Coordinates of N, CA and C in Angstrom, one line a residue:
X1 N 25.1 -13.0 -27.4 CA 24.7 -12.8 -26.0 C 24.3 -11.3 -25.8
X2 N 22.9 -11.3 -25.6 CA 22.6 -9.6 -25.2 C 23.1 -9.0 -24.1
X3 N 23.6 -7.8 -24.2 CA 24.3 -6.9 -23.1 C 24.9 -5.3 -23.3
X4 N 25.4 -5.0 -22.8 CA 26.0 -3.9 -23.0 C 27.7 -4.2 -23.4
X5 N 27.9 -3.7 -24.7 CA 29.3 -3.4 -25.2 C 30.0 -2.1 -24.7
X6 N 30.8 -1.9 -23.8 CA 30.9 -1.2 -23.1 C 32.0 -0.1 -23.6
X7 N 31.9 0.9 -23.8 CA 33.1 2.2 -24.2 C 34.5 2.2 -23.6
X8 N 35.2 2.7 -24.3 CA 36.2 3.1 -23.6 C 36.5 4.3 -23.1
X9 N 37.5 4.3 -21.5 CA 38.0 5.1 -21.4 C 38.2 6.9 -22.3
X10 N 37.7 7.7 -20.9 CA 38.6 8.9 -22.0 C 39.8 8.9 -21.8
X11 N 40.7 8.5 -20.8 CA 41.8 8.6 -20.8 C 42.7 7.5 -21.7
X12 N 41.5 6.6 -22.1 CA 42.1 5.2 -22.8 C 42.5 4.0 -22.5
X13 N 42.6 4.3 -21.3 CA 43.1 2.8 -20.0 C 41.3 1.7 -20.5
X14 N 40.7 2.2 -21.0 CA 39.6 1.0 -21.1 C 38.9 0.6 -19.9
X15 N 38.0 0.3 -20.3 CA 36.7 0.5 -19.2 C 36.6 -1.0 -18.4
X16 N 36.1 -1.0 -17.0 CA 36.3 -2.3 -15.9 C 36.2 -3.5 -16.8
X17 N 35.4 -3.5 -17.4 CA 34.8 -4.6 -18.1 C 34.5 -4.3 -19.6
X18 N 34.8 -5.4 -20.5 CA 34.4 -5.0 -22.0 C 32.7 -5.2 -22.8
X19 N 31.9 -6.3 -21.2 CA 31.4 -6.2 -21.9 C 30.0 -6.7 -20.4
X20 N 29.0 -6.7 -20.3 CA 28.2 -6.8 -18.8 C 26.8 -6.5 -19.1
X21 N 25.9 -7.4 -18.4 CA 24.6 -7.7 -18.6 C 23.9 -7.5 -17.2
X22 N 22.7 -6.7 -17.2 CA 22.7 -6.2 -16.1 C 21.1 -7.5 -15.6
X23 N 21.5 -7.6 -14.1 CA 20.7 -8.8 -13.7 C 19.8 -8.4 -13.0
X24 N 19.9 -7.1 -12.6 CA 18.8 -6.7 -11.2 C 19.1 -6.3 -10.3
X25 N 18.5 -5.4 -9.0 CA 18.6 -5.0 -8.3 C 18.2 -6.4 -7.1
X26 N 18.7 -6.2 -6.1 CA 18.9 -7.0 -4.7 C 18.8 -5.9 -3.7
X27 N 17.9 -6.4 -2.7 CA 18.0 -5.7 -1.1 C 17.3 -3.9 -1.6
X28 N 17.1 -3.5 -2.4 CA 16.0 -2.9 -2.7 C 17.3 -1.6 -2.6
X29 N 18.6 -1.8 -3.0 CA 19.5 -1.2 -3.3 C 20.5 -1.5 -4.3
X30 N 21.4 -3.0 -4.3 CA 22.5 -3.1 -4.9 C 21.7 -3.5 -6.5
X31 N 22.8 -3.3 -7.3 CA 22.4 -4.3 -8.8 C 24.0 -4.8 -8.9
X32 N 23.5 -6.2 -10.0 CA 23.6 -7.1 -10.0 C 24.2 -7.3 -11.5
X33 N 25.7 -7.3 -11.9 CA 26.0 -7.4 -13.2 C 26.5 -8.5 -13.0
X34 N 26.3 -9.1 -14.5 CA 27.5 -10.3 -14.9 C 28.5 -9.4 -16.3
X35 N 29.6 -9.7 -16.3 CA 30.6 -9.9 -17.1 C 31.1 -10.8 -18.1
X36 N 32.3 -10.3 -18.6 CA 32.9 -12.0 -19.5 C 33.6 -12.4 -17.9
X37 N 34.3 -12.0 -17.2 CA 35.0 -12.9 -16.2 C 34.3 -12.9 -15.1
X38 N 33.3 -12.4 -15.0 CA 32.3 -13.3 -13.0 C 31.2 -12.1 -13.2
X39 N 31.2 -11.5 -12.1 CA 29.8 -10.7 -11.9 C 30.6 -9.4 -11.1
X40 N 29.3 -8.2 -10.9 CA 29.9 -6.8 -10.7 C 28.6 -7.0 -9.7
X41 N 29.0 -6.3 -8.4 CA 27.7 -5.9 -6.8 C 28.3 -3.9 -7.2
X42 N 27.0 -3.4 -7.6 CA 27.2 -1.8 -8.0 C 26.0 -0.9 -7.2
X43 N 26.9 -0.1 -6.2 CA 26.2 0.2 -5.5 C 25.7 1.9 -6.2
X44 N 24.7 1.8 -6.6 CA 24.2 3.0 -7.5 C 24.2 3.9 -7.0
X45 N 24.3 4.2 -5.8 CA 24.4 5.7 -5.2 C 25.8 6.6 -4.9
X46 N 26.7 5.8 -4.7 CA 28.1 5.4 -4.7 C 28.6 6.0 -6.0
X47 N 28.0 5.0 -7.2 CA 28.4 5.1 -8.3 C 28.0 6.1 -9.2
X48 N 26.6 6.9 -9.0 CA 26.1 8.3 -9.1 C 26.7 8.9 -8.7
X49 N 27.3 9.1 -7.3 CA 27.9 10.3 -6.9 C 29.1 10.3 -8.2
X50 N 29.9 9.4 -8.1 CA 31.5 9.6 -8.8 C 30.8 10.2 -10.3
X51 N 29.6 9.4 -10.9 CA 29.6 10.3 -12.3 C 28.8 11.7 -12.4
X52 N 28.6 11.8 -11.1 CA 28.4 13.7 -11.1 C 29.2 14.3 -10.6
X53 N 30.2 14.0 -9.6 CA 30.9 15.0 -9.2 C 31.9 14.8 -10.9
X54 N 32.3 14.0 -11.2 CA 33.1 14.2 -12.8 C 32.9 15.3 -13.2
X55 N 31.0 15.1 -13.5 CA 30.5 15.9 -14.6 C 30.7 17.5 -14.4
X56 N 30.5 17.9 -12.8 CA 30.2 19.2 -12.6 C 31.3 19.3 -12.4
X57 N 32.5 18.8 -11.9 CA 34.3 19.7 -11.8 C 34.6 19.8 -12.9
X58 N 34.2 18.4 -14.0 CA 34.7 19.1 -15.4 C 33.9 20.8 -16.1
X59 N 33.0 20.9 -15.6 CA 32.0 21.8 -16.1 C 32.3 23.2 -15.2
X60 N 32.7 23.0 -14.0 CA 33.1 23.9 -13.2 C 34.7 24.6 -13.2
X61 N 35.3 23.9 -13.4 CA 36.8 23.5 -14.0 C 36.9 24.8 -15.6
X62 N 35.7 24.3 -16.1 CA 36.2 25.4 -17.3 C 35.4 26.3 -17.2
X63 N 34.7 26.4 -16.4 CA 33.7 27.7 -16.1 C 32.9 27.8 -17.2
X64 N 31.9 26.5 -17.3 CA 30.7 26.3 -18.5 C 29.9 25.3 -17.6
X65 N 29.4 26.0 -16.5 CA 28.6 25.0 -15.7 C 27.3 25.3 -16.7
X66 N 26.3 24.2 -16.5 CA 25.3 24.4 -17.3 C 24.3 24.7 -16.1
X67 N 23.2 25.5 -15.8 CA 21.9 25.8 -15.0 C 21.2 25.5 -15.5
X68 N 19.9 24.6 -14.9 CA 18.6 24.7 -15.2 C 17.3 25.7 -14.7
X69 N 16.8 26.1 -15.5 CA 15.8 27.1 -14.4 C 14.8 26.3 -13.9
X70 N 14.2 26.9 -13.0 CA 13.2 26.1 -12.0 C 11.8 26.3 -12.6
X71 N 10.7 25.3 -12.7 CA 9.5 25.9 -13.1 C 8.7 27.0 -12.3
X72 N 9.1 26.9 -11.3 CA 8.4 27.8 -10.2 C 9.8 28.4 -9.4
X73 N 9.9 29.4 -9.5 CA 11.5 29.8 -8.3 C 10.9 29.6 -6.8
X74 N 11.8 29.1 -6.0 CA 11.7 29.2 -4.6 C 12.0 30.2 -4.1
X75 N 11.2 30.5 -2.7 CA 11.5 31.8 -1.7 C 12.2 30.7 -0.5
X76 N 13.1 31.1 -0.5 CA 14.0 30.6 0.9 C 14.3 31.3 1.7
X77 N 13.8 31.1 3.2 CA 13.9 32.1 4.3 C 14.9 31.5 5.0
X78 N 15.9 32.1 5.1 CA 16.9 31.1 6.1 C 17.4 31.7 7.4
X79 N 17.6 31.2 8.3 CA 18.1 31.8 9.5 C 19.4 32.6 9.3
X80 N 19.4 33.6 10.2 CA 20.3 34.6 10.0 C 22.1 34.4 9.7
X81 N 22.4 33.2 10.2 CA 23.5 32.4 10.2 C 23.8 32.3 9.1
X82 N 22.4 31.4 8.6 CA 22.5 30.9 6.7 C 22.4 31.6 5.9
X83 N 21.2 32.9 6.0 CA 21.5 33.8 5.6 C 23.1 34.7 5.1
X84 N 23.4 34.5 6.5 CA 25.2 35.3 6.3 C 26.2 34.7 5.3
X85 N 26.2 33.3 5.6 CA 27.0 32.3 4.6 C 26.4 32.4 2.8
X86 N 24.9 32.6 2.4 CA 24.6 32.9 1.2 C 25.7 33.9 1.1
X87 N 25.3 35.0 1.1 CA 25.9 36.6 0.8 C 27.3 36.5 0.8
X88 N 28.1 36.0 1.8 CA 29.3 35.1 1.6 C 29.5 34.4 0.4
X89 N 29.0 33.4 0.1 CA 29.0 32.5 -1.2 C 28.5 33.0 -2.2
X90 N 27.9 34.2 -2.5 CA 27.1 34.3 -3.9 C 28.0 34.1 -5.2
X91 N 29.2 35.0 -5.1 CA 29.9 34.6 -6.7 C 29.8 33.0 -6.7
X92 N 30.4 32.4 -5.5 CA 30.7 30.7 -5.8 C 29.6 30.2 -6.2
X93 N 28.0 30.4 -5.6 CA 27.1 29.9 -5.7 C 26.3 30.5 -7.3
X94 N 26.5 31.7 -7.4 CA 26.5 31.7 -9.4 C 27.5 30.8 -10.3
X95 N 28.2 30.9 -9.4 CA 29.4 30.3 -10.0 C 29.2 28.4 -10.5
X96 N 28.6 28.2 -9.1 CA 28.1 26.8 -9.4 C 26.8 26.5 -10.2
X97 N 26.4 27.8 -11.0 CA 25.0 27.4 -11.7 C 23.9 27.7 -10.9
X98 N 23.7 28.3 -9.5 CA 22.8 28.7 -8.6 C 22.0 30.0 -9.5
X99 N 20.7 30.2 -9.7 CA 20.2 31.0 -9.6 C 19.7 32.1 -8.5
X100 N 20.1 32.8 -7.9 CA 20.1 33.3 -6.3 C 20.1 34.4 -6.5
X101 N 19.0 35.1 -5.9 CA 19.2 36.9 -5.5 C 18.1 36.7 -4.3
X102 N 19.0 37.6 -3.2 CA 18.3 38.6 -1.9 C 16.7 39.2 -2.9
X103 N 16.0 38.7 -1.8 CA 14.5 39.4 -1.8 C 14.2 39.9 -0.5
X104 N 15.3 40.1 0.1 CA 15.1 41.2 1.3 C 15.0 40.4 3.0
X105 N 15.7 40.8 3.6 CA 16.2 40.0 5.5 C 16.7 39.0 5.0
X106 N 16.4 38.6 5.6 CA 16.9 36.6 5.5 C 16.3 35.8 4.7
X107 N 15.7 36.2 3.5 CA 15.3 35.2 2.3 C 16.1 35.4 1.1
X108 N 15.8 34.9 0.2 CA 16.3 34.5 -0.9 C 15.2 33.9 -2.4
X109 N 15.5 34.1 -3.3 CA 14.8 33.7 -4.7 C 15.9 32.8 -5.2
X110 N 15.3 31.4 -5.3 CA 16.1 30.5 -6.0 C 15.4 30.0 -7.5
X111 N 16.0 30.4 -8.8 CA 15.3 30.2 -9.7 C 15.8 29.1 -10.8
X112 N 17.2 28.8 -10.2 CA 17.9 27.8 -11.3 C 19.0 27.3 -10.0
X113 N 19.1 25.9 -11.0 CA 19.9 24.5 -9.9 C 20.9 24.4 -10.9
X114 N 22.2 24.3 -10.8 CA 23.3 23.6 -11.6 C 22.2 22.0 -12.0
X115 N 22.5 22.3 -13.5 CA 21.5 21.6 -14.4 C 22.0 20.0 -13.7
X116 N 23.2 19.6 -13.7 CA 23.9 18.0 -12.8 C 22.9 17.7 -12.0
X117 N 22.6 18.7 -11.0 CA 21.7 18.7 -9.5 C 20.2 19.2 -9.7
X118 N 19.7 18.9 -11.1 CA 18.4 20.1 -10.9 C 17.1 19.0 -10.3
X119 N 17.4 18.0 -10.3 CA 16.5 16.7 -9.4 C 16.4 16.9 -7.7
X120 N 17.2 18.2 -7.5 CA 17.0 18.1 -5.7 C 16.3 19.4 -5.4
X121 N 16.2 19.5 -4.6 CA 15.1 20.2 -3.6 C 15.6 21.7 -3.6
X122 N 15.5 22.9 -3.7 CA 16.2 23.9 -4.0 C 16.7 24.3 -2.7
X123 N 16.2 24.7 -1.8 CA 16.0 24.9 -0.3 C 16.9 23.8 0.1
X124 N 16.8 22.7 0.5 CA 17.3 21.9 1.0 C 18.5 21.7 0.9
X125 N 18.9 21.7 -0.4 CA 19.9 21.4 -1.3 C 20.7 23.0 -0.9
X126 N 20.4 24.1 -0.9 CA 21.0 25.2 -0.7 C 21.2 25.3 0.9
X127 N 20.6 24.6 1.6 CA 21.4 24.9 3.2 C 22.3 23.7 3.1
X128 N 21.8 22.8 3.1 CA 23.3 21.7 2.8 C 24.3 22.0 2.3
X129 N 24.4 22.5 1.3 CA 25.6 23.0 1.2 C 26.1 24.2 1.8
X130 N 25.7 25.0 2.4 CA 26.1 26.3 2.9 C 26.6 24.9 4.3
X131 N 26.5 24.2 4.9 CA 26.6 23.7 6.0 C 28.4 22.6 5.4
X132 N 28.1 22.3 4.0 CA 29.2 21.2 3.4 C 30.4 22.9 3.5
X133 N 30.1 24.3 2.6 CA 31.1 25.3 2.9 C 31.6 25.5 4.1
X134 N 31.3 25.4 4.9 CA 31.1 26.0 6.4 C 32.8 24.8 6.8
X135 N 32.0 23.1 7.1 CA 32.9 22.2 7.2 C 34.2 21.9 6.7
X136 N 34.2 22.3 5.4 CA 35.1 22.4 4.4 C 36.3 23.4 4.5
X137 N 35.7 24.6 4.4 CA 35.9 26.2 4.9 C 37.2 25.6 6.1
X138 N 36.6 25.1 6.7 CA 37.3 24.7 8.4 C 38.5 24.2 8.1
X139 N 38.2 23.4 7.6 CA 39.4 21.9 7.2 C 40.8 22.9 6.4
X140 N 40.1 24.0 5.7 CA 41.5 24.9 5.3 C 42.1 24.4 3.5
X141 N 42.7 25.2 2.7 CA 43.0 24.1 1.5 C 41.9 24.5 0.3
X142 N 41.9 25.3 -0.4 CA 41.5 26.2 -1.3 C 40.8 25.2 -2.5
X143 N 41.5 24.4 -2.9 CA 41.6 23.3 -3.7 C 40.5 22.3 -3.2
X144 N 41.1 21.8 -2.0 CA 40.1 20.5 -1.2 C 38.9 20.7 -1.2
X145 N 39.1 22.4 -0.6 CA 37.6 22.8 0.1 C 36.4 22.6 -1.4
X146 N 37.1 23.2 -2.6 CA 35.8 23.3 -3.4 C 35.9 21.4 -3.9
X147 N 36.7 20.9 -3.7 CA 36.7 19.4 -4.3 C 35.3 18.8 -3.0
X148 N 35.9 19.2 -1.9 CA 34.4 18.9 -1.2 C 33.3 19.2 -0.6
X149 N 33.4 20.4 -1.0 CA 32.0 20.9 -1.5 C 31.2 20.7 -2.8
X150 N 31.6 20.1 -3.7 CA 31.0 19.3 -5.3 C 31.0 18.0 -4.6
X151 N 32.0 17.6 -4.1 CA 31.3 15.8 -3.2 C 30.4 15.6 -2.8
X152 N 30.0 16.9 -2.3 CA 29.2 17.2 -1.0 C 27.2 17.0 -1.9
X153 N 27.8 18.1 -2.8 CA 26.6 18.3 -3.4 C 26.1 17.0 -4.3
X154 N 27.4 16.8 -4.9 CA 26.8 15.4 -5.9 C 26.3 13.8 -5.0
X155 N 26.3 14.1 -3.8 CA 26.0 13.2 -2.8 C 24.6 13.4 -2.0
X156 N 24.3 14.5 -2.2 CA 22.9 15.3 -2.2 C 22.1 14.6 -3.3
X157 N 22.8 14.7 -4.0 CA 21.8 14.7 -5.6 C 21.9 13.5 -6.0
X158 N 22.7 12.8 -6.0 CA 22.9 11.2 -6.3 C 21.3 10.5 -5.8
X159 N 21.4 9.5 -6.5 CA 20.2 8.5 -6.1 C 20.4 7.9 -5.1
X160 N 19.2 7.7 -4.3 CA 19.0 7.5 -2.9 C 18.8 5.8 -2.6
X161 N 18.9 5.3 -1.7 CA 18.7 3.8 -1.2 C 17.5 3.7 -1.2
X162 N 17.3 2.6 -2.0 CA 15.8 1.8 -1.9 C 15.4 2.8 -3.5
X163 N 15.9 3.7 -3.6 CA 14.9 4.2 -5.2 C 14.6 2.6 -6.1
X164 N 13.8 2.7 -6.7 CA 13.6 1.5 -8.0 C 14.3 2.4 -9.0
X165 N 15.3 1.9 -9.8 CA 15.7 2.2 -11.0 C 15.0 1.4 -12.1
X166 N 14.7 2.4 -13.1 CA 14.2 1.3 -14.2 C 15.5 0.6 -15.1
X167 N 15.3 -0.4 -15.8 CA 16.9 -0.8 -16.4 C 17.7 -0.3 -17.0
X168 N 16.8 0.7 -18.3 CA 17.3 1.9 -18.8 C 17.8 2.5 -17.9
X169 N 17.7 3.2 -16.8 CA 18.4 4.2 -16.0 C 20.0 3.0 -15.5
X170 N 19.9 2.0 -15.2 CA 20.7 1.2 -14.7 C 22.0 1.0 -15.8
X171 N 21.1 0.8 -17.0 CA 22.1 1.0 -18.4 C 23.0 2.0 -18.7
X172 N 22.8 3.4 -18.4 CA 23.1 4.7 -18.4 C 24.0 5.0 -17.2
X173 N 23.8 4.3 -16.2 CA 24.3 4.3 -15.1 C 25.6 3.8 -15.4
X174 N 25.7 2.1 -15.5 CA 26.8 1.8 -16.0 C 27.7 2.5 -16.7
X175 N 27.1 3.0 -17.9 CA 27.9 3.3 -19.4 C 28.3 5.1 -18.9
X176 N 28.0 5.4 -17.9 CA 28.5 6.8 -17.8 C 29.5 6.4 -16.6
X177 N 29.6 5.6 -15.7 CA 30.5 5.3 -14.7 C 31.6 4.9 -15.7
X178 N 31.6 3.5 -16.2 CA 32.8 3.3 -17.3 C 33.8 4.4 -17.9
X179 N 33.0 5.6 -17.9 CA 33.7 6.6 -19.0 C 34.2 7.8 -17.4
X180 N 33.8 7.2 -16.9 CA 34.3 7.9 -15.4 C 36.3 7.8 -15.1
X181 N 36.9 8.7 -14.8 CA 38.7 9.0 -14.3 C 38.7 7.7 -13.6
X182 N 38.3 7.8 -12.6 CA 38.0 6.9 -10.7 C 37.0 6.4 -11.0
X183 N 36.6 5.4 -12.0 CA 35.3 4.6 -11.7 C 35.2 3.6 -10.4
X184 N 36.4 3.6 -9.5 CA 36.2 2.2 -8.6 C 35.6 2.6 -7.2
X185 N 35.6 4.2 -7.1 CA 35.1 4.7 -5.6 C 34.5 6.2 -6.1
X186 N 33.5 6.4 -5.6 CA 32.7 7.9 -4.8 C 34.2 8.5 -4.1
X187 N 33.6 9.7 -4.4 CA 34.4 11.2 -4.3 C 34.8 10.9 -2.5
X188 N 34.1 10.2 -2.3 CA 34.6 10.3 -0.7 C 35.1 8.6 -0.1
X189 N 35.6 8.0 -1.1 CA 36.4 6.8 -1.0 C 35.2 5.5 -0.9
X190 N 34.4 5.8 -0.8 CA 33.3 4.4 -0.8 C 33.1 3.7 -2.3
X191 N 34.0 2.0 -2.4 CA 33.8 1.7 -3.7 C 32.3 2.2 -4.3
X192 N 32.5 1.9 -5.7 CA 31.1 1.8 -6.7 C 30.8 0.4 -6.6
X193 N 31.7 -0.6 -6.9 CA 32.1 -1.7 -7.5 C 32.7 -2.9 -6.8
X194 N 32.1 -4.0 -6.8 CA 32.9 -5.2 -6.2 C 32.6 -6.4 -6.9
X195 N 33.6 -6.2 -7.3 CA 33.7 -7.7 -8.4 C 34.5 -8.7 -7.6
X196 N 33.4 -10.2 -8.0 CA 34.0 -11.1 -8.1 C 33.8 -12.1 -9.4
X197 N 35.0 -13.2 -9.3 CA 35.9 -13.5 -10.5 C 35.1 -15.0 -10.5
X198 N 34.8 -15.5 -11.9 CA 34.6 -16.8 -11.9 C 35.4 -17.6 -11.4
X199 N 36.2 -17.6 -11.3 CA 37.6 -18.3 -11.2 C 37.2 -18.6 -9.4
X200 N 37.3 -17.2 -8.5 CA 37.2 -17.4 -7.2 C 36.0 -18.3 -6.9
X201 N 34.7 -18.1 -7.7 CA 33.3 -18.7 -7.7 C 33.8 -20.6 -7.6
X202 N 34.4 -20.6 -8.8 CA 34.9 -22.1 -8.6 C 35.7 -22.5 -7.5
X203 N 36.5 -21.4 -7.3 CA 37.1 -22.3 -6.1 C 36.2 -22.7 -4.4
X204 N 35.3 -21.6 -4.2 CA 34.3 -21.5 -3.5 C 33.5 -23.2 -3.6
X205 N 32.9 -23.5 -4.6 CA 32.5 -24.3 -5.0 C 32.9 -25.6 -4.7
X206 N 34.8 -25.2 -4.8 CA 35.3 -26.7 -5.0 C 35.4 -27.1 -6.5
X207 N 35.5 -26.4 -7.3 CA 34.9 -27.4 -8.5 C 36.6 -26.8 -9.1
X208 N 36.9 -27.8 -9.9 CA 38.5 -27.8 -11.2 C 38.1 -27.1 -12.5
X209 N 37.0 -26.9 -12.8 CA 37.4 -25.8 -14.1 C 36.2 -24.9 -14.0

């Protein structure tokens, strides 16, 4: 039976499933697994978020974020507000793999994205989060605040509703969520994952075995 043989756990608890064949996308969002015991509804954006924010608290956690540089650096003019909050954030924002230096008033040179996030919009992606600090900031909690500010960003950067995944990407998807702490929800409590059981399928049915 072709499919994916599925890894285990780093912690060792063993991964949802041992073993799952991917069926396709539905509604121009969900996909569509089968299993050895029923089928998996995996909401890919959901389930992107949880394997990047992993990736970058583990990487941020030991202070070996990885940066990508930009082919072109962006000039970012931001309003004086946003402005203020950069200059505010810069260690955190090197810190997170930002390439960022003042080019004078209210702009900015953005020349590298934390390599996790280098698929988003540089500009975009940097007032959002000055907006996710700000929220966070509020809420109080030193710990939380940076846990949701990396939510914040890997939710930015996660794959969007309606993208077409090709199967390979779907494949990779899976097999990196699997190896995920919390593979069953996004950093902000929204399952990845909703399995149902052959067993329930039969009884739905009506049918004895």
């Amino acid at each position: 039976m072709s499919g994916l043989r599925m890894p285990r756990f780093t912690n060792g608890a063993g991964s949802p499933w041992a073993w799952c064949r991917v069926l396709g996308q539905i509604g121009g969002l969900y996909v569509l697994l089968e299993t050895e015991d029923g089928y998996v509804v995996m909401d890919p954006h959901a389930a992107h978020e949880r394997v990047l924010f992993d990736r970058f608290m583990s990487q941020f956690l030991a202070k070996q974020v990885d940066s990508q540089a930009l082919l072109l650096p962006e000039t970012v003019e931001l309003s004086p507000a946003d402005a203020r909050r950069v200059r505010e954030s810069l260690p955190l924002l090197r810190d997170m793999g930002f390439g960022i230096a003042e080019f004078g008033g209210d702009t900015f040179v953005v020349d590298a994205l934390p390599a996790c996030f280098a698929g988003s919009h540089g500009e975009q992606f940097l007032v959002e989060l000055l907006l996710a600090f700000e929220q966070a900031g509020a809420r109080g909690g030193k710990a939380r605040w940076r846990e949701e500010v990396i939510a914040q960003a890997a939710c930015k950067a996660a794959v969007k509703a309606k993208d077409k995944l090709a199967l390979e990407e779907i494949e990779q998807l899976v097999v990196d969520l699997s190896r995920a702490e919390m593979p069953y929800t996004c950093p902000h409590g929204r399952p990845t994952v909703i399995f149902t059981s052959f067993a329930e399928l039969h009884k739905k049915f009506a049918r004895t075995t």
